Coordinates of C-alpha atoms and ligand atoms in Angstrom, one line a residue:
M61 CA 0.0 0.0 0.0
G62 CA 1.1 3.5 -0.6
G63 CA 0.9 5.2 2.8
A64 CA 3.7 4.9 5.3
A65 CA 2.9 2.0 7.6
G66 CA 3.6 2.1 11.3
P67 CA 6.7 0.4 12.4
A68 CA 9.2 2.3 10.2
E69 CA 8.7 5.8 11.3
A70 CA 10.1 7.3 14.4
D71 CA 8.3 8.4 17.5
G72 CA 8.5 12.0 18.4
A73 CA 9.9 13.0 15.1
L74 CA 8.7 16.6 15.5
S75 CA 10.1 17.1 18.9
Q76 CA 13.7 16.7 17.7
G77 CA 13.8 20.2 16.2
G78 CA 14.0 20.5 12.5
R79 CA 13.3 16.8 11.9
R80 CA 10.8 16.0 9.1
A81 CA 7.3 15.5 10.5
A82 CA 5.8 12.1 10.3
A83 CA 2.5 10.4 11.0
P84 CA 2.3 9.0 14.5
R85 CA 3.6 5.4 14.9
G86 CA 1.1 2.8 13.8
T87 CA -0.9 5.3 11.7
R88 CA -0.8 5.8 8.0
D89 CA -1.7 8.2 5.3
V90 CA -4.0 7.0 2.5
L91 CA -2.3 8.3 -0.7
P92 CA -4.0 8.9 -4.0
E93 CA -2.6 5.6 -5.5
E94 CA -4.6 3.7 -2.9
S95 CA -7.7 5.8 -2.8
R96 CA -9.5 4.4 -5.8
L97 CA -9.4 0.8 -4.5
R98 CA -10.3 1.9 -1.0
Q99 CA -13.3 3.9 -2.3
R100 CA -14.3 0.8 -4.3
V101 CA -14.3 -1.3 -1.1
I102 CA -16.5 1.3 0.6
D103 CA -18.9 1.7 -2.4
V104 CA -19.4 -2.1 -2.7
A105 CA -20.0 -2.4 1.0
R106 CA -22.5 0.5 1.1
D107 CA -24.3 -0.9 -1.9
A108 CA -24.6 -4.4 -0.2
F109 CA -25.8 -2.8 3.1
E110 CA -28.5 -0.9 1.2
R111 CA -29.6 -4.0 -0.7
Y112 CA -30.0 -5.9 2.7
G113 CA -32.0 -3.1 4.2
Y114 CA -29.4 -1.5 6.5
A115 CA -29.3 2.3 7.2
R116 CA -26.2 4.2 8.1
I117 CA -25.5 5.2 11.6
V118 CA -22.7 7.7 12.7
T119 CA -21.7 7.7 16.3
P120 CA -19.0 10.0 18.0
T121 CA -15.4 9.2 17.6
F122 CA -15.1 8.9 21.4
E123 CA -17.4 7.6 24.0
E124 CA -17.5 7.5 27.8
T125 CA -14.9 4.9 28.7
E126 CA -17.7 3.1 30.6
V127 CA -19.4 2.1 27.3
F128 CA -16.4 0.0 26.3
V129 CA -15.7 -1.3 29.9
R130 CA -19.3 -2.5 30.1
G131 CA -19.8 -3.4 26.5
V132 CA -16.5 -4.9 25.3
G133 CA -15.5 -6.3 28.8
T134 CA -12.8 -6.0 31.4
S135 CA -11.2 -9.3 30.5
T136 CA -10.3 -8.2 26.9
D137 CA -7.0 -7.0 25.7
V138 CA -8.8 -4.1 24.0
V139 CA -10.1 -2.7 27.3
R140 CA -7.1 -3.7 29.5
K141 CA -4.3 -2.6 27.3
E142 CA -5.3 -1.0 24.0
M143 CA -7.6 1.9 24.5
Y144 CA -6.7 5.5 23.9
T145 CA -8.3 6.8 27.1
F146 CA -8.1 10.5 28.2
E147 CA -9.8 12.9 30.6
D148 CA -11.5 15.9 29.2
Q149 CA -11.3 19.2 30.9
A150 CA -14.2 18.4 33.2
G151 CA -12.5 15.2 34.3
R152 CA -14.7 12.8 32.4
S153 CA -13.0 9.6 31.3
L154 CA -13.4 9.3 27.5
S155 CA -12.0 6.7 25.1
L156 CA -11.4 6.8 21.3
R157 CA -13.6 4.1 19.8
P158 CA -11.6 0.8 19.6
E159 CA -14.5 -1.0 17.9
G160 CA -17.9 -0.2 16.5
T161 CA -20.4 -2.5 18.2
A162 CA -20.6 -1.1 21.7
P163 CA -21.2 2.5 20.4
V164 CA -23.9 1.4 18.0
V165 CA -25.6 -0.5 20.8
R166 CA -25.2 2.4 23.1
A167 CA -27.0 4.6 20.5
F168 CA -29.7 1.9 20.1
V169 CA -30.4 2.0 23.9
Q170 CA -30.1 5.8 24.2
H171 CA -32.6 6.4 21.4
G172 CA -35.1 3.7 22.5
M173 CA -34.7 1.9 19.2
H174 CA -36.2 -1.3 20.7
K175 CA -39.5 0.5 20.0
R176 CA -38.9 0.4 16.3
P177 CA -39.7 -2.5 14.1
Q178 CA -37.2 -5.3 14.9
P179 CA -34.5 -6.0 13.9
V180 CA -33.1 -2.6 13.5
K181 CA -30.4 -2.8 10.9
L182 CA -27.5 -0.3 11.0
W183 CA -24.2 0.0 9.1
Y184 CA -21.2 2.1 9.7
L185 CA -17.9 3.3 8.2
A186 CA -15.6 4.6 10.8
P187 CA -12.0 4.7 12.1
M188 CA -11.1 2.5 15.1
F189 CA -8.2 3.1 17.5
R190 CA -6.3 0.4 19.3
Y191 CA -2.9 0.8 20.9
E192 CA -1.5 -2.5 19.4
A193 CA 2.0 -3.3 18.4
P194 CA 2.1 -2.1 14.7
Q195 CA 3.0 -4.6 12.0
A196 CA 1.9 -5.2 8.4
G197 CA -1.9 -5.0 8.4
R198 CA -2.1 -4.0 12.0
Y199 CA -2.4 -0.3 12.7
R200 CA -3.2 1.9 15.7
E201 CA -5.9 3.6 13.6
H202 CA -7.8 1.4 11.2
W203 CA -11.1 1.8 9.4
Q204 CA -14.0 -0.6 9.4
V205 CA -17.2 -1.0 7.5
G206 CA -19.6 -2.9 9.7
A207 CA -23.2 -3.9 10.2
E208 CA -25.3 -4.6 13.3
A209 CA -28.8 -6.2 13.2
I210 CA -30.4 -5.7 16.6
G211 CA -33.6 -7.3 17.8
S212 CA -33.9 -10.8 16.3
D213 CA -32.6 -14.1 17.7
S214 CA -33.3 -16.0 14.5
P215 CA -30.4 -18.2 13.4
L216 CA -31.4 -17.4 9.8
L217 CA -30.3 -13.8 10.5
D218 CA -26.9 -15.1 11.5
A219 CA -26.7 -16.8 8.1
E220 CA -28.0 -13.7 6.3
V221 CA -25.4 -11.5 8.0
I222 CA -22.6 -13.9 7.0
A223 CA -24.0 -14.0 3.4
L224 CA -23.9 -10.2 3.3
L225 CA -20.2 -10.0 4.2
D226 CA -19.4 -13.0 2.0
G227 CA -21.1 -11.1 -0.9
I228 CA -18.9 -8.1 -0.3
Y229 CA -15.7 -10.1 -0.6
R230 CA -17.1 -11.8 -3.7
T231 CA -18.1 -8.7 -5.5
L232 CA -14.8 -7.1 -4.8
G233 CA -12.9 -10.2 -5.8
V234 CA -10.8 -10.4 -2.6
P235 CA -8.6 -13.4 -3.2
G236 CA -8.1 -16.5 -1.0
V237 CA -11.0 -15.8 1.3
S238 CA -12.3 -18.5 3.7
L239 CA -14.8 -18.5 6.5
R240 CA -14.4 -20.0 10.0
L241 CA -17.3 -20.5 12.3
G242 CA -17.6 -21.2 16.0
S243 CA -20.0 -20.8 18.9
M244 CA -19.6 -19.1 22.2
G245 CA -22.7 -20.8 23.4
D246 CA -25.3 -19.2 25.7
P247 CA -24.8 -18.5 29.4
E248 CA -26.3 -22.0 30.1
S249 CA -23.5 -23.6 28.1
R250 CA -20.7 -21.3 29.1
G251 CA -20.9 -21.5 32.9
P252 CA -20.5 -25.2 33.2
Y253 CA -18.0 -25.4 30.3
R254 CA -15.8 -22.7 31.9
Q255 CA -15.7 -24.7 35.1
L256 CA -14.6 -27.8 33.1
L257 CA -11.9 -25.8 31.2
V258 CA -10.5 -24.3 34.4
E259 CA -10.4 -27.8 36.0
Y260 CA -8.5 -29.1 33.0
L261 CA -6.1 -26.1 33.1
E262 CA -5.4 -26.5 36.8
G263 CA -4.1 -29.9 35.9
H264 CA -1.5 -28.2 33.6
L265 CA -0.5 -25.2 35.7
S266 CA 3.2 -25.9 35.2
A267 CA 2.9 -25.1 31.5
L268 CA 1.2 -21.8 32.2
D269 CA 3.2 -18.6 32.7
D270 CA 1.9 -15.6 34.7
D271 CA 0.2 -14.1 31.7
A272 CA -1.6 -17.4 30.9
R273 CA -2.7 -17.8 34.5
E274 CA -4.1 -14.3 34.5
R275 CA -6.0 -15.1 31.4
M276 CA -7.2 -18.3 32.9
R277 CA -8.6 -16.3 35.8
L278 CA -10.2 -13.6 33.6
N279 CA -11.4 -15.6 30.7
P280 CA -10.0 -19.0 30.2
L281 CA -11.5 -19.4 26.7
R282 CA -9.1 -16.7 25.5
L283 CA -6.2 -19.1 26.0
F284 CA -7.2 -20.8 22.7
D285 CA -5.8 -17.7 21.1
T286 CA -2.4 -18.1 22.7
K287 CA 0.9 -17.5 20.8
D288 CA 2.9 -19.4 23.4
P289 CA 3.7 -22.9 22.0
R290 CA 3.6 -24.5 25.5
V291 CA 0.2 -23.1 26.2
A292 CA -0.9 -24.0 22.7
E293 CA 0.1 -27.6 23.4
V294 CA -2.0 -27.7 26.5
M295 CA -5.0 -26.2 24.7
E296 CA -4.8 -28.9 22.0
G297 CA -6.1 -31.3 24.6
A298 CA -8.5 -29.0 26.3
P299 CA -12.3 -29.7 26.2
R300 CA -14.1 -27.7 23.5
L301 CA -17.2 -25.6 24.0
L302 CA -18.7 -26.9 20.8
D303 CA -18.9 -30.3 22.5
H304 CA -20.7 -28.8 25.5
L305 CA -23.4 -26.6 24.0
S306 CA -26.8 -26.5 25.7
P307 CA -29.6 -28.0 23.6
A308 CA -30.8 -24.5 22.7
A309 CA -27.3 -23.4 21.6
Q310 CA -26.8 -26.6 19.7
A311 CA -30.1 -26.2 17.9
H312 CA -29.2 -22.6 17.0
R313 CA -25.8 -23.7 15.7
E314 CA -27.4 -26.4 13.5
S315 CA -29.9 -24.0 12.0
V316 CA -27.1 -21.6 11.1
L317 CA -25.1 -24.3 9.5
G318 CA -28.2 -25.6 7.6
A319 CA -29.0 -22.1 6.3
L320 CA -25.4 -21.6 5.2
D321 CA -25.5 -24.9 3.3
R322 CA -28.7 -23.8 1.6
L323 CA -27.0 -20.5 0.6
G324 CA -24.0 -22.4 -0.8
I325 CA -21.6 -20.6 1.6
A326 CA -18.6 -22.8 2.4
Y327 CA -17.3 -22.7 6.0
E328 CA -15.0 -24.6 8.3
E329 CA -16.1 -25.1 11.9
D330 CA -13.4 -24.1 14.3
S331 CA -13.9 -25.1 18.0
T332 CA -10.9 -22.8 18.9
L333 CA -12.3 -19.6 17.4
V334 CA -12.4 -17.2 20.2
R335 CA -12.9 -13.6 19.3
G336 CA -11.5 -10.8 21.4
F337 CA -14.6 -9.4 23.0
D338 CA -16.7 -10.5 26.0
Y339 CA -20.0 -9.6 24.4
Y340 CA -20.1 -12.6 22.1
T341 CA -22.7 -15.4 22.5
M342 CA -23.7 -18.2 20.2
T343 CA -22.4 -17.7 16.6
V344 CA -18.9 -16.2 16.0
F345 CA -17.2 -16.1 12.7
E346 CA -14.1 -14.8 11.0
F347 CA -13.1 -14.4 7.3
T348 CA -9.4 -14.6 6.5
S349 CA -7.5 -14.1 3.3
D350 CA -4.5 -16.3 2.5
H351 CA -3.0 -13.4 0.6
L352 CA -2.2 -11.7 3.9
G353 CA 0.5 -12.5 6.5
A354 CA 0.0 -13.0 10.2
Q355 CA -2.8 -10.4 10.3
S356 CA -5.0 -12.4 8.0
A357 CA -8.5 -11.6 9.3
V358 CA -10.4 -9.4 6.7
G359 CA -13.6 -9.4 8.8
G360 CA -15.3 -11.0 11.7
G361 CA -18.3 -10.8 14.0
G362 CA -20.9 -12.7 15.9
R363 CA -23.9 -12.6 18.1
Y364 CA -24.1 -10.5 21.2
D365 CA -27.4 -11.4 22.8
G366 CA -26.6 -9.8 26.2
L367 CA -25.0 -6.5 25.1
V368 CA -28.1 -4.3 24.8
E369 CA -28.9 -5.3 28.4
A370 CA -25.4 -4.7 29.6
L371 CA -25.6 -1.2 28.3
G372 CA -28.9 -0.5 30.1
G373 CA -31.5 -1.5 27.5
P374 CA -34.1 -4.3 27.6
P375 CA -33.0 -7.8 26.9
T376 CA -32.5 -7.7 23.1
P377 CA -30.5 -10.1 20.9
G378 CA -28.2 -8.8 18.1
I379 CA -25.6 -9.8 15.6
G380 CA -23.1 -8.1 13.4
F381 CA -19.6 -7.8 11.9
G382 CA -16.8 -5.5 11.2
A383 CA -14.4 -5.7 8.2
G384 CA -11.1 -3.9 8.1
I385 CA -10.7 -1.7 5.0
E386 CA -6.9 -1.6 5.0
R387 CA -6.7 -5.4 5.2
I388 CA -9.1 -5.9 2.3
V389 CA -7.1 -3.4 0.2
L390 CA -3.9 -5.2 1.2
A391 CA -5.3 -8.6 0.2
M392 CA -6.4 -7.2 -3.1
E393 CA -3.0 -5.9 -4.1
G394 CA -2.1 -7.3 -7.5
T395 CA -5.6 -8.3 -8.5
E396 CA -7.3 -7.1 -11.6
E397 CA -9.6 -4.8 -9.6
A398 CA -6.5 -3.2 -8.0
G399 CA -5.0 -2.6 -11.4
A400 CA -8.2 -1.2 -12.9
P401 CA -7.7 2.2 -14.7
A402 CA -8.1 5.2 -12.5
L403 CA -9.2 7.4 -15.3
D404 CA -11.3 6.8 -18.4
C405 CA -9.5 9.3 -20.5
F406 CA -6.8 11.9 -20.6
V407 CA -7.5 14.7 -23.1
A408 CA -4.3 16.0 -24.7
V409 CA -4.7 19.2 -26.8
L410 CA -1.7 19.9 -29.0
D411 CA -2.4 23.5 -29.9
D412 CA -2.4 26.3 -27.3
A413 CA -5.3 28.1 -28.9
L414 CA -7.5 25.0 -29.0
R415 CA -7.2 24.2 -25.3
V416 CA -10.0 26.5 -24.4
E417 CA -12.1 25.3 -27.3
M418 CA -11.9 21.8 -26.0
M419 CA -12.9 22.7 -22.5
P420 CA -16.7 22.3 -23.1
V421 CA -16.0 18.9 -24.8
V422 CA -14.2 17.7 -21.7
E423 CA -17.0 19.0 -19.5
R424 CA -19.5 17.0 -21.6
L425 CA -17.5 13.8 -21.1
R426 CA -17.4 14.4 -17.3
A427 CA -21.1 15.2 -17.3
A428 CA -21.7 11.8 -19.0
G429 CA -20.0 10.2 -16.0
L430 CA -16.5 9.6 -17.5
R431 CA -13.5 10.2 -15.3
C432 CA -11.6 12.7 -17.3
E433 CA -8.4 14.7 -16.9
S434 CA -7.2 17.2 -19.4
E435 CA -3.9 18.9 -19.9
L436 CA -4.3 22.6 -19.3
R437 CA -0.7 23.7 -19.8
G438 CA 1.2 23.2 -23.0
R439 CA 3.5 20.2 -23.1
S440 CA 4.9 17.9 -25.7
L441 CA 2.7 15.0 -26.9
K442 CA 5.3 12.6 -25.5
A443 CA 5.2 14.3 -22.0
M444 CA 1.4 14.2 -22.0
M445 CA 1.3 10.5 -22.9
R446 CA 3.7 9.8 -20.1
H447 CA 1.5 11.8 -17.7
A448 CA -1.7 10.0 -19.0
S449 CA -0.1 6.7 -18.3
S450 CA 1.2 7.6 -14.9
L451 CA -2.4 8.7 -14.0
G452 CA -3.7 5.3 -15.1
A453 CA -5.8 6.5 -18.0
R454 CA -7.5 3.9 -20.1
H455 CA -7.6 6.1 -23.2
A456 CA -5.9 9.3 -24.4
V457 CA -8.0 11.7 -26.5
I458 CA -5.6 13.7 -28.7
V459 CA -6.7 16.8 -30.6
G460 CA -4.5 18.8 -32.8
E461 CA -5.3 21.6 -35.3
R462 CA -6.1 19.1 -38.1
E463 CA -8.4 16.9 -36.0
H464 CA -10.2 20.0 -34.7
A465 CA -10.8 21.3 -38.2
D466 CA -12.4 17.9 -39.1
G467 CA -14.4 17.8 -35.9
V468 CA -12.7 14.6 -34.7
A469 CA -10.2 13.4 -32.1
T470 CA -7.6 10.6 -32.1
V471 CA -8.5 8.1 -29.4
R472 CA -5.6 6.0 -28.3
D473 CA -5.9 2.8 -26.2
M474 CA -3.2 3.3 -23.6
D475 CA -2.7 -0.4 -23.2
S476 CA -2.4 -1.6 -26.8
G477 CA -1.3 1.7 -28.3
E478 CA -4.0 1.3 -31.0
Q479 CA -5.4 4.6 -32.3
R480 CA -8.5 5.7 -34.3
Q481 CA -10.3 8.8 -35.3
V482 CA -13.6 9.4 -33.6
P483 CA -16.0 12.3 -34.3
L484 CA -16.2 14.6 -31.3
G485 CA -19.9 14.0 -31.0
D486 CA -19.3 10.2 -30.6
L487 CA -16.7 10.5 -27.9
V488 CA -19.0 9.7 -24.9
E489 CA -20.1 6.5 -26.6
E490 CA -16.7 5.5 -27.7
L491 CA -15.1 6.0 -24.3
S492 CA -17.9 4.4 -22.3
G493 CA -17.5 1.1 -24.0
Ligands
HAM616 P1 -12.6 -7.2 15.1 O1 -12.4 -8.6 14.7 O2 -11.8 -6.7 16.3 O3 -14.2 -7.1 15.4 O4 -12.3 -6.3 13.9 C1 -12.9 -6.4 12.7 C2 -11.9 -6.4 11.6 O5 -11.2 -5.1 11.6 C3 -10.8 -7.4 11.6 O6 -11.3 -8.6 11.0 C4 -9.7 -6.8 10.8 O7 -10.1 -6.9 9.4 C5 -9.9 -5.3 11.2 N1 -8.9 -4.9 12.2 C6 -9.0 -5.1 13.5 N2 -8.0 -4.6 14.2 C7 -7.2 -4.0 13.3 C8 -5.9 -3.3 13.3 N3 -5.3 -3.1 14.4 N4 -5.4 -2.9 12.1 C9 -6.1 -3.1 10.9 N5 -7.2 -3.8 10.8 C10 -7.8 -4.2 12.0 C11 -14.8 -6.0 15.8 O8 -14.2 -4.9 15.9 C12 -16.2 -6.2 16.2 N6 -16.8 -4.9 16.6 C13 -17.0 -6.8 15.0 C14 -18.4 -7.0 15.3 C15 -19.5 -6.3 14.9 N7 -18.9 -8.0 16.0 C16 -20.2 -7.9 16.1 N8 -20.6 -6.8 15.4

């Protein structure tokens, strides 16, 4: 990707007088080269959300810290270590949004949306802030498109939400995408299972370091996510929640799987899939792309049937997902979509006096929806063609004195170099093809 990614740039670059300023560590600029593809990701997602009946919601960039403490949960890395928390001048504790679900549910509760026809379907496009160790595909500010459907416990909704996200990846042509599916069970499943897991772990304490023991105390399920090989080995043999689901959770799971089968969506069940937030219940899922390195998740989500209540609303089920825009763009590098031309045409006028004559023609092309750039200073044909090609133009439209006298332009295909004469009145049609 074009923008400077985190790890390379120095902290405090500005404070060392005279040093060139740089974006804060772990953040990045989106440069023009990347913008077209990024916008395409957003456009495809928005179009999908609208076709599935979701309306956009915009919430503040920061919330009362309490929203995330209660919503995301105190046992999570996000709340324990990764939030950008600050006090405002009146001493309130506020945090930059590390994720989108808790704020959307907070808004659902605050505005009494449980009184609207259910489920309420909302989508968002927003930056998220997490103080994580930067690496390729992991930033301290990243953007997500996400969707939340609040107010239905139907397992068919789980499958529909997954189909929505799957469709976004398909339309975009994100390569190497696969879907993993798990279940966090309901409280009836999780309580007894947790007990079972802790008993198992207590039999393997010698393999657990302090950090693992702390996790075991806070949320033992999270140990399935460990990077420590010794702990991973212990977890290999651990009992799995999928084998201890309550009858209700098991029935829910089977309905989701059945609906995904009917929709022709391929998945792999993963009994070790634990997502990083405490609010999840029942279905959890993650899409990964094998075109990415360690940070391979291009989107994920799940059910959160207790979250509305945790934030002070009436008991209301919900499900949703978030998908990382930078990761999707990264995964798409080198694809046909990424290489698609950024401009439909570059208009090169060879004669100074004709330049103003051609302006209305260029405006007509733009009014017809064509992405058009035109040379407004005089330059040599060769220089203009170089410029057109560096801008990623599909065609060049070349007009000299002779063409203008005949009411035509020379249209050059920038890939093949083929040229032909086209009447100025036919340009829109010719260039739209
Ligand atoms: P999440 O899995 O933490 O879920 O994030 C969703 C997606 O955002 C990830 O799959 C990944 O593509 C991207 N992402 C996460 N962290 C970073 C990062 N540091 N740098 C770049 N990309 C990142 C959530 O946030 C939940 N709110 C999703 C959800 C919605 N669950 C239910 N509803």
